């Protein structure tokens, strides 16, 4: 046992040792940058054009939003295969409510979100209280809700939506600080975000030092933040020269921050990790594991419903095919982001970066005109490579 | 007598650490050789070198087996020569039958088609040899740990074993099963099988071993032989820990105070088999500052009693009541049991007590996150402070509380579990086999912690299969048999004989 103790001594390591211990986290960031650089070059600069950056966010928003919920479900030790169907079903429901029944938008949106909660509760009930494997329950859900959306739409596409509903996805934040280009609100938001990230980072370092926790070497901290903040400023600058900040970007960022906080800093988050790490031990430690499992599915249902609304709003129509096979992209994003198949580990930021990696690859390959056949092959191999990297790292330690 | 095995100056290094330093081991043909040492002393590493898990070339030194230099490149090489290891964690497939397990990887088959008749016939012979009366077609999962252990030995015999190595074979066995196993070893000895037995249980070592080698910190400390040396448990312990131990149990004062917890008429039915009653009308009590033992054989229902009380974590149709300070309390689920002032330290710390992939810090605070958070938001500084406080108080040997618990030794892991429950602030702690699989030094520390708890006025219920431990630690001992509490003895009245006779005469 002494062997392990000595090897893992923290606090007094060199840069190399630190990097070796955190290769996965940095590797993810480096991979995203490398992939973006690659496509930027091979698409002759199209990838990072303002209009395409905006598109990137619009195209991937629903994946990222569902990846937040999927990370929670996977950390809790389960999986949800139904999210693509649920997303399609809720989009269909919204279309039927607004177009066929003439419901107002302000009523439709909460009604659809509540439907999401109910669907999540349905899945969670079977998984949490009857201990039916989530794989089975949500596989059933995948079929059920795919069928229900077909039935709702009677096999047709239903649309279009009123502008106020479309604004969910394709709307932009109005420029409060004077009009024109560049969009001043967008720039200001970018600068504020950068300052916030730096302040939080520095405060965290100070705390870590105070408690004697493992600390990122200064060089890494500086380089990492330089890259992140630089990228952030670059993106907001580009967006400012297009139409400003998309609404959906704002909701995405807010949700990401909220979920990152909940998973990392609250008792609720800690209990979910404990549940996924060792359900029996968590239960014997007084954690209501059934309730947590139930809630993680309810949450997933809510986010899938939100994603369904955003997706329908972007396409401006609900189709029976909407959300088909999307669950695979969402799950892949979470695993590329470093979550463990067996539960108990994984981070929100990882899942979001994982989703971006998938998104940039989709987008870049489409611009290049690579066929959907090759795209699938490449995405599959990237997923396998990322998880192989995890397993390899684990075995080496 | 000829030596069957000679390991000469074996040195094995891992990055940064010398696990074995010049170890010598000589095992004579036809003897039972015991290897003793604390956890982490290097016993398992030595056996891995011997069996070829660490192939020749990755260590220094020489292995001579039946007169020839042996260089194993893998476990198959050593098995071919009749060296068979039975590990602590049994390697049987639960959903296959005894016969299928015995001949797994070594099937009686021609052209890939299994010859079931021969398989079953040979299995019957082997089972007879190890004294098992089960049918060869019985599924492993329906056997108890003791019988599974015997199946492992039968499997070893099927491979024409010459040198049988058993790693803590009786750690999970009841007294009766342990005796049967040891008898079998003695029986095999008369048939010419040489055995190496790694064990923490010194009374067993004394009973069966012809020689004893003690290993400490990766080096051989002493080798004793029953013919020439006077082997006593005290001497082995002294060699194992490197110092004299005045007593294996720290001195303690009695301070039983007011009545703390009473359990009345507790009845529990089996979790799966509806009509099997596991606990029958159990009533017992604990006073403040008292250490109460529950003795009994494996399978007598001790763990089921404890877990059913702790938030109905086991069984069904549970009836009876639990009172704290004379008031009946709600123990319908774990959070309620904790709120009522109970804590349960499980016998299975790896699968029920700890989240192995998490840090010491996160494990320590898990049962009482409210204390280190404000409105649901964790205060990591406070958490760290708590974890460090318990690390110091419990003497958990680790460079940092951010170490993952899976990297700790068994004794230190157990201290983390105890930390978790102490931080939850219970009045009564139920300790289920608190020293199982823990080395002598750490055991002594755990005993010290138990004494501190009782000095603070907490009630302790201690479940243990090791009777000397109960006799050394408890103020009062309940004896359990087949789900009922069949007797109650004070420390003065209690002895191993009386406890056994209560179990047997019931």
XYZ file of N, CA and C in Angstrom, chain A residues 113-213:
303
model
N -42.691 22.212 -21.312
C -41.664 21.899 -20.313
C -42.235 20.962 -19.248
N -43.495 21.206 -18.873
C -44.121 20.324 -17.885
C -44.247 18.909 -18.456
N -44.566 18.831 -19.746
C -44.619 17.509 -20.381
C -43.263 16.821 -20.267
N -42.192 17.595 -20.434
C -40.842 17.043 -20.293
C -40.616 16.482 -18.900
N -41.062 17.244 -17.898
C -40.916 16.779 -16.513
C -41.668 15.459 -16.313
N -42.862 15.401 -16.876
C -43.672 14.185 -16.687
C -43.001 12.983 -17.362
N -42.470 13.220 -18.575
C -41.804 12.117 -19.283
C -40.584 11.650 -18.480
N -39.815 12.624 -17.963
C -38.647 12.274 -17.147
C -39.065 11.494 -15.916
N -40.159 11.919 -15.307
C -40.639 11.234 -14.104
C -41.065 9.806 -14.437
N -41.663 9.642 -15.602
C -42.076 8.308 -16.059
C -40.860 7.380 -16.144
N -39.807 7.847 -16.798
C -38.595 7.024 -16.890
C -37.975 6.805 -15.509
N -37.865 7.906 -14.771
C -37.215 7.838 -13.459
C -37.937 6.894 -12.519
N -39.258 6.865 -12.614
C -40.043 6.007 -11.724
C -39.645 4.545 -11.895
N -39.579 4.108 -13.133
C -39.249 2.693 -13.367
C -37.813 2.387 -12.980
N -36.922 3.311 -13.278
C -35.505 3.050 -12.978
C -35.260 3.093 -11.468
N -35.800 4.141 -10.823
C -35.453 4.360 -9.422
C -36.200 3.403 -8.496
N -37.493 3.231 -8.721
C -38.292 2.512 -7.722
C -38.530 1.049 -8.083
N -38.360 0.712 -9.346
C -38.520 -0.698 -9.727
C -37.204 -1.328 -10.147
N -36.141 -0.507 -10.114
C -34.799 -1.016 -10.416
C -34.718 -1.685 -11.784
N -35.511 -1.208 -12.726
C -35.374 -1.718 -14.089
C -34.202 -0.974 -14.725
N -33.293 -1.674 -15.372
C -32.125 -0.993 -15.943
C -32.546 0.175 -16.841
N -31.854 1.296 -16.685
C -32.203 2.495 -17.442
C -32.120 2.232 -18.932
N -31.202 1.357 -19.308
C -31.055 1.041 -20.727
C -32.381 0.543 -21.310
N -33.029 -0.353 -20.566
C -34.298 -0.929 -21.032
C -35.413 0.112 -20.996
N -35.527 0.783 -19.841
C -36.620 1.741 -19.670
C -36.566 2.810 -20.753
N -35.373 3.338 -20.991
C -35.292 4.454 -21.932
C -35.286 3.971 -23.376
N -34.889 2.709 -23.571
C -35.024 2.140 -24.918
C -36.521 2.043 -25.254
N -37.292 1.602 -24.260
C -38.740 1.570 -24.427
C -39.260 2.973 -24.681
N -38.773 3.940 -23.895
C -39.206 5.329 -24.057
C -38.887 5.853 -25.446
N -37.725 5.458 -25.937
C -37.305 5.889 -27.269
C -38.335 5.457 -28.320
N -38.794 4.222 -28.209
C -39.790 3.722 -29.155
C -41.141 4.398 -28.942
N -41.533 4.470 -27.656
C -42.849 5.021 -27.330
C -42.975 6.458 -27.838
N -41.978 7.297 -27.549
C -42.140 8.714 -27.883
C -41.906 8.989 -29.364
N -41.121 8.126 -30.005
C -41.006 8.243 -31.461
C -42.376 7.948 -32.075
N -43.000 6.901 -31.571
C -44.326 6.549 -32.070
C -45.337 7.629 -31.775
N -45.298 8.186 -30.586
C -46.266 9.213 -30.203
C -46.100 10.469 -31.054
N -44.838 10.822 -31.422
C -44.719 12.030 -32.246
C -45.269 11.769 -33.643
N -45.042 10.566 -34.150
C -45.642 10.217 -35.452
C -47.158 10.352 -35.401
N -47.718 9.847 -34.322
C -49.170 9.872 -34.146
C -49.679 11.307 -34.035
N -48.956 12.110 -33.219
C -49.360 13.504 -33.016
C -49.363 14.266 -34.334
N -48.301 14.059 -35.099
C -48.146 14.829 -36.345
C -48.858 14.155 -37.504
N -49.412 13.009 -37.255
C -50.067 12.218 -38.298
C -49.150 12.034 -39.499
N -47.858 11.889 -39.194
C -46.891 11.631 -40.250
C -46.520 12.839 -41.092
N -47.099 14.001 -40.759
C -46.827 15.206 -41.559
C -45.863 16.129 -40.818
N -45.320 17.090 -41.538
C -44.597 18.178 -40.876
C -45.614 19.248 -40.511
N -45.472 19.827 -39.344
C -46.402 20.875 -38.919
C -45.636 22.164 -38.655
N -46.075 23.256 -39.203
C -45.427 24.542 -39.029
C -46.169 25.532 -39.897
N -45.710 26.740 -40.068
C -44.579 27.330 -39.342
C -45.004 27.889 -37.994
N -44.035 28.326 -37.222
C -44.300 28.907 -35.909
C -44.354 30.420 -35.993
N -45.045 31.051 -35.037
C -44.988 32.518 -34.984
C -43.581 33.002 -34.632
N -43.279 34.248 -34.937
C -41.931 34.783 -34.714
C -41.522 34.691 -33.247
N -42.505 34.946 -32.360
C -42.144 34.977 -30.934
C -41.638 33.608 -30.478
N -42.127 32.537 -31.117
C -41.641 31.207 -30.758
C -40.273 30.943 -31.386
N -40.109 31.384 -32.617
C -38.820 31.196 -33.282
C -37.690 31.888 -32.545
N -38.040 32.992 -31.834
C -37.019 33.771 -31.131
C -36.292 32.928 -30.086
N -36.942 31.854 -29.640
C -36.299 30.932 -28.702
C -34.930 30.521 -29.210
N -34.858 30.320 -30.506
C -33.636 29.770 -31.071
C -32.899 30.773 -31.947
N -33.613 31.362 -32.897
C -32.928 32.182 -33.882
C -32.933 33.663 -33.529
N -33.468 34.015 -32.363
C -33.469 35.414 -31.965
C -32.097 35.860 -31.481
N -31.902 37.170 -31.436
C -30.653 37.719 -30.926
C -30.948 38.715 -29.825
N -30.016 38.846 -28.899
C -30.173 39.823 -27.832
C -30.121 41.208 -28.464
N -31.100 42.076 -28.171
C -31.044 43.429 -28.735
C -29.828 44.178 -28.172
N -29.327 45.097 -28.965
C -28.149 45.861 -28.530
C -28.592 47.022 -27.659
N -28.369 46.867 -26.344
C -28.809 47.927 -25.422
C -27.905 49.139 -25.521
N -26.655 48.911 -25.882
C -25.643 49.965 -25.796
C -25.381 50.569 -27.169
N -26.412 51.095 -27.808
C -26.200 51.705 -29.116
C -26.179 50.634 -30.178
N -26.648 50.985 -31.369
C -26.826 49.964 -32.396
C -25.635 49.810 -33.308
N -25.867 49.135 -34.365
C -24.877 49.014 -35.423
C -23.838 47.957 -35.165
N -22.800 47.998 -35.974
C -21.732 47.013 -35.864
C -20.433 47.721 -35.539
N -19.584 47.241 -34.668
C -19.845 46.056 -33.861
C -20.939 46.265 -32.832
N -21.546 45.138 -32.424
C -22.605 45.129 -31.425
C -21.994 45.318 -30.045
N -22.269 46.475 -29.435
C -21.577 46.838 -28.194
C -21.963 45.915 -27.045
N -23.235 45.500 -26.980
C -23.672 44.612 -25.900
C -22.885 43.313 -25.929
N -22.709 42.797 -27.141
C -21.990 41.549 -27.304
C -20.554 41.679 -26.801
N -19.903 42.763 -27.207
C -18.524 42.976 -26.768
C -18.457 43.094 -25.254
N -19.389 43.891 -24.699
C -19.384 44.095 -23.260
C -19.572 42.761 -22.528
N -20.500 41.939 -23.040
C -20.752 40.643 -22.404
C -19.493 39.791 -22.428
N -18.784 39.811 -23.562
C -17.554 39.031 -23.672
C -16.526 39.479 -22.664
N -16.371 40.796 -22.533
C -15.362 41.318 -21.605
C -15.745 40.982 -20.172
N -17.021 41.131 -19.860
C -17.462 40.803 -18.498
C -17.216 39.326 -18.203
N -17.516 38.465 -19.186
C -17.319 37.027 -18.976
C -15.851 36.724 -18.711
N -14.972 37.371 -19.478
C -13.533 37.140 -19.298
C -13.101 37.560 -17.901
N -13.544 38.742 -17.491
C -13.159 39.232 -16.159
C -13.664 38.264 -15.083
N -14.899 37.781 -15.276
C -15.498 36.872 -14.301
C -14.684 35.574 -14.203
N -14.307 35.050 -15.361
C -13.548 33.794 -15.378
C -12.215 33.984 -14.660
N -11.548 35.103 -14.952
C -10.247 35.354 -14.321
C -10.413 35.501 -12.815
N -11.436 36.252 -12.410
C -11.637 36.495 -10.976
C -11.913 35.171 -10.248
N -12.805 34.371 -10.821
C -13.148 33.089 -10.199
C -11.926 32.175 -10.130
N -11.153 32.173 -11.224
C -9.969 31.319 -11.279
C -8.965 31.702 -10.211
N -8.718 32.991 -10.084
C -7.725 33.455 -9.109
C -8.207 33.182 -7.694
N -9.516 33.380 -7.471
C -10.054 33.132 -6.142
C -9.930 31.646 -5.795
N -10.200 30.791 -6.770
C -10.108 29.359 -6.520
C -8.683 28.951 -6.171
N -7.724 29.555 -6.880
C -6.323 29.238 -6.600
C -5.944 29.634 -5.186
N -6.419 30.827 -4.806
C -6.101 31.301 -3.457
C -6.658 30.325 -2.431
N -7.883 29.846 -2.680
C -8.510 28.911 -1.750
C -7.753 27.592 -1.689
N -7.443 27.079 -2.874
C -6.712 25.815 -2.920
C -5.438 25.900 -2.102
N -4.754 27.024 -2.262
C -3.490 27.172 -1.545
C -3.754 27.189 -0.039
N -4.817 27.892 0.333
C -5.142 28.009 1.755
C -5.399 26.640 2.375
N -6.092 25.760 1.638
C -6.424 24.451 2.204
C -5.382 23.403 1.884
N -4.319 23.789 1.192
C -3.290 22.817 0.862
C -3.747 21.810 -0.164
N -4.666 22.226 -1.019
C -5.120 21.305 -2.055
C -4.177 21.353 -3.237
